[in-house]
Short mmCIF file of C-alpha atoms in Angstrom, two decimals:
data_model
loop_
_atom_site.label_atom_id
_atom_site.label_comp_id
_atom_site.label_asym_id
_atom_site.label_seq_id
_atom_site.Cartn_x
_atom_site.Cartn_y
_atom_site.Cartn_z
CA MET A 1 0.21 0.14 0.02
CA GLU A 2 1.49 3.25 -1.21
CA LEU A 3 0.60 6.49 -2.51
CA LEU A 4 0.47 7.32 -5.85
CA ASN A 5 1.73 10.53 -7.85
CA GLY A 6 -0.87 10.98 -10.63
CA ILE A 7 0.39 12.46 -14.20
CA ILE A 8 -0.76 15.21 -15.61
CA ARG A 9 -1.79 15.26 -19.23
CA ALA A 10 -1.70 18.90 -20.74
CA TYR A 11 -4.39 18.87 -23.67
CA PRO A 12 -5.46 22.07 -25.11
CA TRP A 13 -9.16 21.39 -24.51
CA GLY A 14 -8.37 21.10 -20.83
CA SER A 15 -8.88 23.33 -18.07
CA ARG A 16 -7.03 25.71 -16.13
CA THR A 17 -9.17 25.73 -12.63
CA LEU A 18 -10.97 22.59 -12.60
CA ILE A 19 -8.15 19.94 -11.48
CA PRO A 20 -5.97 22.20 -9.45
CA ALA A 21 -8.85 23.24 -7.51
CA LEU A 22 -9.77 19.81 -6.86
CA CYS A 23 -6.39 19.02 -5.69
CA GLY A 24 -6.19 22.04 -3.62
CA ARG A 25 -3.26 23.90 -5.94
CA PRO A 26 -3.53 27.32 -7.20
CA ALA A 27 -5.41 28.16 -9.94
CA PRO A 28 -5.41 29.27 -13.01
CA THR A 29 -2.37 27.06 -13.93
CA GLU A 30 -0.06 27.97 -16.53
CA ARG A 31 -1.24 25.41 -19.21
CA PRO A 32 -4.71 23.58 -19.44
CA GLU A 33 -4.91 20.42 -17.49
CA ALA A 34 -6.98 17.81 -19.11
CA GLU A 35 -6.23 14.79 -17.29
CA LEU A 36 -4.67 13.37 -14.00
CA TRP A 37 -3.63 9.70 -14.35
CA TYR A 38 -3.84 7.18 -11.94
CA GLY A 39 -2.38 3.84 -13.59
CA ALA A 40 0.54 1.79 -15.21
CA HIS A 41 0.18 2.45 -18.97
CA SER A 42 3.72 3.14 -20.35
CA ALA A 43 2.46 6.40 -21.78
CA GLY A 44 2.37 7.92 -18.07
CA PRO A 45 2.81 5.44 -15.29
CA SER A 46 2.34 6.58 -12.06
CA GLN A 47 4.97 6.46 -9.02
CA LEU A 48 4.83 5.24 -6.27
CA ALA A 49 5.28 8.39 -4.03
CA GLY A 50 7.39 6.19 -0.98
CA SER A 51 10.28 4.60 -3.88
CA GLY A 52 9.63 6.36 -6.60
CA ARG A 53 9.35 3.35 -8.96
CA HIS A 54 6.69 3.56 -11.71
CA LEU A 55 4.04 1.23 -11.32
CA ASP A 56 4.26 -0.09 -14.92
CA ALA A 57 7.90 -1.64 -13.35
CA VAL A 58 6.10 -2.31 -10.06
CA VAL A 59 3.63 -4.91 -11.55
CA ALA A 60 5.87 -6.14 -13.95
CA ALA A 61 8.42 -7.16 -11.51
CA ASP A 62 5.61 -9.26 -9.48
CA PRO A 63 2.50 -9.77 -11.32
CA GLN A 64 1.19 -12.31 -8.73
CA ALA A 65 1.61 -10.25 -5.91
CA THR A 66 0.90 -6.83 -7.36
CA LEU A 67 -2.21 -8.05 -9.77
CA GLY A 68 -2.94 -11.42 -7.66
CA ASP A 69 -2.82 -14.91 -9.64
CA ARG A 70 -6.27 -14.43 -11.09
CA VAL A 71 -5.84 -10.73 -12.63
CA ALA A 72 -2.07 -11.74 -13.56
CA GLU A 73 -3.35 -15.07 -15.51
CA SER A 74 -6.15 -13.09 -16.74
CA PHE A 75 -4.54 -10.05 -18.46
CA GLY A 76 -1.01 -11.27 -19.40
CA GLY A 77 0.64 -9.94 -16.18
CA ARG A 78 -0.52 -6.22 -16.63
CA LEU A 79 -2.79 -3.80 -14.51
CA PRO A 80 -6.07 -4.17 -16.84
CA PHE A 81 -7.48 -0.35 -15.63
CA LEU A 82 -6.38 3.04 -15.53
CA VAL A 83 -8.11 6.05 -13.35
CA LYS A 84 -8.15 9.36 -14.69
CA ILE A 85 -9.53 12.44 -13.44
CA LEU A 86 -10.54 14.45 -17.02
CA ALA A 87 -11.65 17.96 -17.02
CA ALA A 88 -12.57 19.26 -20.17
CA ASP A 89 -12.81 23.13 -20.66
CA GLN A 90 -13.67 23.01 -24.50
CA PRO A 91 -14.90 20.17 -26.27
CA LEU A 92 -12.82 16.63 -26.95
CA SER A 93 -12.68 15.30 -30.85
CA LEU A 94 -15.32 12.99 -31.96
CA GLN A 95 -13.70 9.59 -31.64
CA ALA A 96 -14.51 5.59 -30.88
CA HIS A 97 -12.33 3.08 -29.82
CA PRO A 98 -11.46 -0.25 -30.98
CA SER A 99 -12.76 -3.78 -29.53
CA LEU A 100 -9.76 -6.21 -28.14
CA GLN A 101 -9.48 -7.92 -31.49
CA GLN A 102 -9.22 -4.73 -33.30
CA ALA A 103 -6.90 -3.37 -30.98
CA ARG A 104 -4.34 -6.52 -31.41
CA GLU A 105 -4.83 -6.56 -35.25
CA GLY A 106 -4.50 -2.79 -35.65
CA PHE A 107 -1.20 -2.65 -33.36
CA ALA A 108 0.13 -5.29 -34.94
CA ARG A 109 -0.14 -3.75 -38.54
CA GLU A 110 1.00 -0.19 -37.32
CA ASN A 111 4.17 -1.91 -35.78
CA GLU A 112 4.93 -4.28 -38.92
CA ALA A 113 4.71 -0.93 -40.61
CA GLY A 114 7.32 0.34 -38.94
CA LEU A 115 5.33 3.26 -37.31
CA ALA A 116 6.63 4.61 -33.82
CA VAL A 117 4.71 4.55 -30.92
CA ASP A 118 4.36 7.91 -30.58
CA ALA A 119 4.07 8.74 -34.02
CA ALA A 120 1.09 11.47 -34.95
CA ASN A 121 -0.22 9.33 -37.56
CA ARG A 122 -0.32 6.37 -35.31
CA ASN A 123 -3.58 5.08 -34.26
CA TYR A 124 -3.04 2.14 -32.01
CA ARG A 125 -0.51 2.48 -29.29
CA ASP A 126 -1.35 -0.60 -27.36
CA ASP A 127 -2.99 -3.86 -27.94
CA ASN A 128 -5.67 -2.99 -26.05
CA HIS A 129 -9.45 -2.25 -26.17
CA LYS A 130 -10.71 1.05 -24.49
CA PRO A 131 -14.45 0.54 -22.97
CA GLU A 132 -14.74 3.38 -20.43
CA ILE A 133 -17.43 4.57 -17.29
CA LEU A 134 -17.31 8.35 -16.50
CA ILE A 135 -18.65 9.61 -13.07
CA ALA A 136 -19.12 13.00 -13.29
CA LEU A 137 -17.81 15.47 -10.36
CA THR A 138 -19.63 18.52 -11.66
CA ARG A 139 -22.06 19.21 -14.15
CA PHE A 140 -21.09 17.40 -17.21
CA CYS A 141 -22.00 17.49 -20.67
CA ALA A 142 -21.19 14.74 -23.44
CA MET A 143 -22.52 13.69 -26.92
CA ALA A 144 -22.41 9.73 -26.55
CA GLY A 145 -23.76 7.01 -28.95
CA PHE A 146 -25.87 7.02 -32.16
CA ARG A 147 -29.23 8.39 -30.44
CA PRO A 148 -32.32 6.10 -31.64
CA LEU A 149 -33.67 7.22 -35.04
CA ASP A 150 -37.00 8.28 -34.32
CA LYS A 151 -35.76 10.78 -32.17
CA THR A 152 -32.90 12.16 -34.95
CA ARG A 153 -36.00 12.31 -37.40
CA GLU A 154 -37.94 14.12 -34.84
CA LEU A 155 -34.90 16.74 -34.82
CA PHE A 156 -34.79 16.97 -38.68
CA ALA A 157 -38.19 17.37 -38.73
CA GLU A 158 -38.48 20.67 -36.04
CA LEU A 159 -34.61 22.13 -37.97
CA ASP A 160 -36.62 21.76 -41.64
CA CYS A 161 -33.37 22.16 -43.55
CA PRO A 162 -34.00 22.15 -47.15
CA ALA A 163 -30.26 21.40 -47.63
CA CYS A 164 -30.73 18.00 -45.54
CA GLU A 165 -33.54 16.72 -47.57
CA ARG A 166 -31.20 14.61 -50.10
CA TYR A 167 -29.69 12.75 -46.74
CA LEU A 168 -33.21 12.52 -45.21
CA PRO A 169 -34.41 8.97 -46.90
CA MET A 170 -31.26 7.30 -45.21
CA LEU A 171 -32.95 7.71 -41.73
CA GLU A 172 -36.27 6.34 -42.67
CA PRO A 173 -36.99 2.39 -42.07
CA GLY A 174 -35.77 0.21 -45.08
CA PRO A 175 -37.21 -3.37 -45.36
CA ASP A 176 -35.44 -4.90 -42.42
CA GLY A 177 -37.24 -1.88 -40.34
CA GLU A 178 -34.04 -0.19 -39.75
CA GLY A 179 -32.39 3.01 -40.62
CA ASP A 180 -28.97 3.65 -42.37
CA LEU A 181 -27.12 5.39 -40.10
CA ARG A 182 -23.90 3.91 -41.74
CA GLY A 183 -24.37 5.06 -44.83
CA LEU A 184 -25.40 8.54 -43.36
CA PHE A 185 -22.80 8.91 -41.71
CA THR A 186 -20.20 7.64 -43.78
CA THR A 187 -21.64 10.07 -46.84
CA TRP A 188 -20.92 13.40 -44.70
CA ILE A 189 -17.50 12.61 -43.80
CA THR A 190 -16.48 11.68 -47.04
CA ILE A 191 -18.10 14.44 -49.31
CA PRO A 192 -16.11 17.24 -50.54
CA ALA A 193 -14.57 19.62 -47.69
CA GLU A 194 -16.49 22.95 -49.78
CA HIS A 195 -19.90 20.73 -50.20
CA ARG A 196 -19.67 19.92 -46.41
CA ARG A 197 -19.26 23.75 -45.56
CA GLN A 198 -22.00 24.43 -47.41
CA LEU A 199 -24.62 21.87 -45.86
CA ILE A 200 -22.95 22.90 -42.31
CA SER A 201 -23.60 26.40 -43.27
CA ALA A 202 -27.44 25.70 -44.07
CA ILE A 203 -27.89 24.18 -41.13
CA VAL A 204 -26.43 26.29 -38.50
CA GLU A 205 -28.44 29.05 -39.63
CA ARG A 206 -31.71 26.82 -39.24
CA ALA A 207 -30.44 26.05 -36.09
CA GLN A 208 -29.99 29.65 -35.06
CA ALA A 209 -33.56 30.02 -35.29
CA ARG A 210 -34.70 27.19 -33.74
CA GLY A 211 -32.11 26.63 -30.67
CA GLN A 212 -33.73 28.89 -28.57
CA VAL A 213 -36.61 27.08 -27.59
CA ASP A 214 -35.58 25.38 -24.35
CA ASP A 215 -36.41 21.31 -24.86
CA TRP A 216 -33.85 18.58 -25.81
CA ILE A 217 -33.96 19.45 -29.85
CA GLY A 218 -32.60 22.93 -28.65
CA GLY A 219 -30.04 21.81 -26.57
CA VAL A 220 -28.22 19.74 -29.48
CA LEU A 221 -28.81 22.64 -31.93
CA ARG A 222 -27.04 25.19 -29.27
CA THR A 223 -24.27 22.78 -29.29
CA VAL A 224 -23.99 21.94 -32.93
CA VAL A 225 -23.63 26.26 -33.02
CA ASP A 226 -20.98 26.37 -30.52
CA LEU A 227 -19.23 23.54 -32.31
CA ASN A 228 -19.30 24.81 -35.31
CA LYS A 229 -17.96 28.25 -33.96
CA ARG A 230 -14.65 26.54 -32.33
CA TYR A 231 -14.30 23.88 -35.72
CA PRO A 232 -15.99 25.66 -38.60
CA GLY A 233 -17.12 23.40 -41.14
CA ASP A 234 -15.77 20.56 -39.43
CA VAL A 235 -17.19 17.29 -39.71
CA GLY A 236 -17.78 16.74 -36.28
CA VAL A 237 -20.69 19.34 -36.14
CA LEU A 238 -22.55 16.91 -38.38
CA GLY A 239 -21.71 13.75 -36.20
CA ALA A 240 -23.24 15.87 -33.43
CA LEU A 241 -26.59 16.11 -35.09
CA LEU A 242 -26.72 11.93 -34.91
CA LEU A 243 -25.56 11.65 -31.19
CA ASN A 244 -27.00 11.12 -27.73
CA HIS A 245 -26.31 14.62 -26.07
CA VAL A 246 -26.43 14.05 -22.25
CA THR A 247 -25.87 16.02 -19.02
CA LEU A 248 -25.09 14.35 -16.16
CA ASN A 249 -25.09 15.89 -12.64
CA PRO A 250 -22.60 14.94 -9.81
CA GLY A 251 -22.45 11.28 -9.04
CA GLU A 252 -24.23 10.39 -12.32
CA ALA A 253 -22.38 8.40 -15.04
CA ILE A 254 -22.42 7.05 -18.59
CA TYR A 255 -20.66 3.67 -20.27
CA LEU A 256 -18.96 3.64 -23.62
CA ASP A 257 -18.14 0.34 -25.16
CA ALA A 258 -15.61 -0.38 -28.43
CA GLY A 259 -17.13 1.04 -31.28
CA GLN A 260 -19.80 3.62 -29.78
CA LEU A 261 -18.63 7.46 -31.11
CA HIS A 262 -18.88 10.04 -28.65
CA ALA A 263 -17.12 13.23 -27.72
CA TYR A 264 -17.15 14.43 -24.05
CA VAL A 265 -18.02 18.51 -24.35
CA GLN A 266 -17.71 20.22 -20.93
CA GLY A 267 -16.73 19.30 -17.54
CA MET A 268 -15.17 17.34 -15.01
CA GLY A 269 -14.82 13.96 -14.10
CA VAL A 270 -13.56 10.11 -12.91
CA GLU A 271 -12.85 8.02 -15.69
CA ILE A 272 -12.09 4.87 -15.39
CA GLN A 273 -11.32 2.38 -18.36
CA SER A 274 -9.28 -0.26 -19.60
CA ASN A 275 -5.62 0.29 -20.05
CA SER A 276 -4.98 1.77 -22.92
CA ASP A 277 -4.87 4.97 -25.02
CA ASN A 278 -6.52 3.82 -28.41
CA VAL A 279 -8.27 6.75 -29.73
CA LEU A 280 -9.84 6.83 -33.31
CA ARG A 281 -10.78 10.24 -34.61
CA GLY A 282 -13.25 11.56 -36.60
CA GLY A 283 -12.93 15.29 -36.50
CA LEU A 284 -13.09 18.34 -33.52
CA THR A 285 -9.25 18.06 -33.48
CA SER A 286 -6.35 19.33 -34.72
CA LYS A 287 -4.71 15.69 -34.66
CA TYR A 288 -4.66 12.92 -37.07
CA VAL A 289 -7.78 11.80 -38.67
CA ASP A 290 -8.24 8.66 -40.30
CA VAL A 291 -11.68 8.20 -41.18
CA PRO A 292 -11.51 4.76 -43.18
CA GLU A 293 -10.12 3.28 -39.73
CA LEU A 294 -12.79 4.94 -37.90
CA VAL A 295 -15.53 4.06 -39.71
CA ARG A 296 -14.31 0.31 -39.48
CA VAL A 297 -14.28 0.42 -35.69
CA LEU A 298 -17.22 2.13 -35.55
CA ARG A 299 -21.06 0.27 -34.37
CA PHE A 300 -23.91 1.47 -36.43
CA ASP A 301 -26.24 0.26 -33.88
CA GLU A 302 -29.08 2.84 -32.00
CA LEU A 303 -27.81 3.36 -28.22
CA ASP A 304 -31.11 4.48 -26.22
CA SER A 305 -29.23 5.46 -23.39
CA PRO A 306 -25.28 5.70 -22.40
CA ARG A 307 -26.30 6.27 -18.69
CA VAL A 308 -25.34 3.69 -16.42
CA GLU A 309 -27.84 3.24 -13.12
CA PRO A 310 -25.56 2.88 -10.17
CA ILE A 311 -26.67 0.04 -7.17
CA ALA A 312 -26.87 1.28 -3.56
CA ARG A 313 -24.69 -0.55 -1.43
CA PRO A 314 -25.79 0.60 1.94
CA THR A 315 -23.96 -2.02 3.81
CA LEU A 316 -20.80 -1.27 2.09
CA ALA A 317 -20.46 2.68 3.52
CA ALA A 318 -22.44 5.95 3.84
CA GLY A 319 -23.82 6.63 0.62
CA GLY A 320 -22.16 3.44 -1.05
CA LEU A 321 -22.80 3.29 -4.90
CA GLU A 322 -21.62 0.38 -7.37
CA TYR A 323 -21.60 1.26 -10.91
CA PRO A 324 -21.83 -1.75 -13.17
CA VAL A 325 -20.22 -2.45 -16.32
CA PRO A 326 -20.36 -4.98 -18.60
CA VAL A 327 -16.93 -5.94 -18.60
CA SER A 328 -14.08 -7.46 -16.21
CA ASP A 329 -11.23 -5.01 -16.86
CA PHE A 330 -12.63 -3.28 -14.12
CA SER A 331 -15.16 -2.35 -11.05
CA VAL A 332 -16.12 0.98 -9.83
CA THR A 333 -17.68 1.74 -6.28
CA VAL A 334 -17.86 5.13 -4.76
CA ALA A 335 -19.00 5.79 -0.96
CA ARG A 336 -18.27 7.86 1.96
CA PRO A 337 -15.80 5.33 4.59
CA GLY A 338 -17.17 6.97 7.52
CA PRO A 339 -15.80 6.56 11.04
CA PHE A 340 -17.18 2.73 11.27
CA GLY A 341 -15.01 1.89 7.56
CA TRP A 342 -15.03 0.49 4.51
CA PRO A 343 -13.06 -2.63 4.06
CA LEU A 344 -11.65 -3.24 0.74
CA ASP A 345 -12.62 -6.94 -0.22
CA HIS A 346 -10.57 -7.69 -2.93
CA ASP A 347 -7.86 -10.47 -4.45
CA GLY A 348 -6.59 -8.23 -6.96
CA PRO A 349 -5.30 -4.92 -7.08
CA VAL A 350 -6.98 -1.52 -5.64
CA ILE A 351 -6.95 2.24 -6.80
CA ALA A 352 -9.10 4.29 -4.45
CA LEU A 353 -9.07 7.93 -5.23
CA CYS A 354 -10.13 10.71 -3.45
CA THR A 355 -12.30 13.29 -4.58
CA ASN A 356 -13.78 14.95 -1.92
CA GLY A 357 -12.63 16.13 1.73
CA HIS A 358 -10.08 13.49 2.51
CA ALA A 359 -10.07 9.67 3.99
CA TYR A 360 -7.75 7.24 5.43
CA CYS A 361 -6.15 4.00 4.34
CA GLU A 362 -5.55 1.44 6.76
CA SER A 363 -3.75 -1.44 6.29
CA ALA A 364 -1.45 -3.70 8.57
CA GLY A 365 -0.45 -0.83 11.20
CA THR A 366 -0.04 1.56 8.33
CA THR A 367 -2.38 4.43 7.87
CA LEU A 368 -2.08 6.77 4.52
CA ARG A 369 -4.13 10.06 4.55
CA ILE A 370 -5.43 10.84 1.01
CA LYS A 371 -7.18 14.26 0.25
CA SER A 372 -8.86 15.29 -2.67
CA GLY A 373 -7.55 14.43 -5.73
CA GLU A 374 -5.01 12.26 -4.66
CA ALA A 375 -4.96 8.07 -4.67
CA VAL A 376 -3.53 4.92 -3.07
CA TRP A 377 -2.37 1.72 -4.61
CA ILE A 378 -3.01 -1.57 -2.70
CA PRO A 379 -1.60 -4.46 -4.14
CA ALA A 380 -3.35 -8.02 -4.24
CA SER A 381 -0.93 -9.12 -1.51
CA ASP A 382 -2.66 -6.68 0.89
CA PRO A 383 -5.99 -7.73 1.07
CA LEU A 384 -6.73 -6.35 4.22
CA ALA A 385 -7.09 -2.67 3.76
CA THR A 386 -9.98 -0.70 4.96
CA LEU A 387 -10.72 3.18 4.21
CA THR A 388 -12.03 5.52 6.62
CA GLY A 389 -13.09 9.05 6.97
CA PRO A 390 -15.49 11.87 5.86
CA GLY A 391 -14.22 12.10 2.31
CA GLN A 392 -15.84 10.97 -0.88
CA VAL A 393 -13.99 8.01 -2.91
CA VAL A 394 -13.51 6.17 -5.50
CA ALA A 395 -12.58 2.40 -5.38
CA VAL A 396 -11.35 0.60 -8.82
CA SER A 397 -10.67 -2.74 -8.76
CA CYS A 398 -11.28 -6.34 -10.83
#
């Protein structure tokens, strides 16, 4: 059991105030702080505060002790999850993540092509998938998964944009009862740039007129207008018309599986994901965009809602909530341990992140204090750890 030193990732879309304020540091910072990583990914492994050793090296040196036999065998001796605090002041890129098989094939293919792992035109920086859950710490806005087509047809009917008329038949149910989302999205991201700018300009003009109405359609259209101001004529503006637009309050969450198109828009949350940094981008970014590869990994099924409904675990700790996910790479519980304690019942590794106030982690006669924005690493060989204290803690295990 040791305190972890997180790794700050300074991306342009990050916030200069949210992460430092959470961690009790002066704000605003000189550079945007987009993410604070706690994990063992090779692109940014955390350090153990006591020894200064990087967590990926610690795990590699003794997978059985750090991960436990079950996890070490199931995940090839690697820590299977990555914990982040994500703070977006501007929209992230329109993106999706590959499945495990797609990641393995893509990573091998780009290695064979001689692409450096950190090359700007690289899609696959590792061989892992990246399912993820985001739990909001502030009001958090996101676009996530293709909206049900009946709602998208309703949106376009309200928008009433003549320039869109030629594309709308793709949204109508075919002989199989389904619309052609793949055809529409693929058409939009491959039309000539000048044609795309003209289409977006016509949509934005109609959206500005309709977007003042305070309903879900008005909210979508206001986001579309704002995205076009930031990225004029970008294909991501069109993509935003097809996605679920979600606003989370603190404690609410969304889950995104492989192939689901999404973009986080604004706010701060805890993101827990598989240990990967694979991103296929489709717009709203100055970074590398590989349209054919993005389309290859995308799932075009409709998503009713990306929200995750937590399960109350009142016997666990004060306000204990478990956030169910359909993968074995990680499990997530949030609670306030309180004075009676929260025993971490685990046979694998745990990263416990404090997101409000402070808490204590006790094990084998040692007590570590963690305050907001700090995390503690608990290896599988230390199965009797207990959390106490008034702060809110996110405990991630597998």
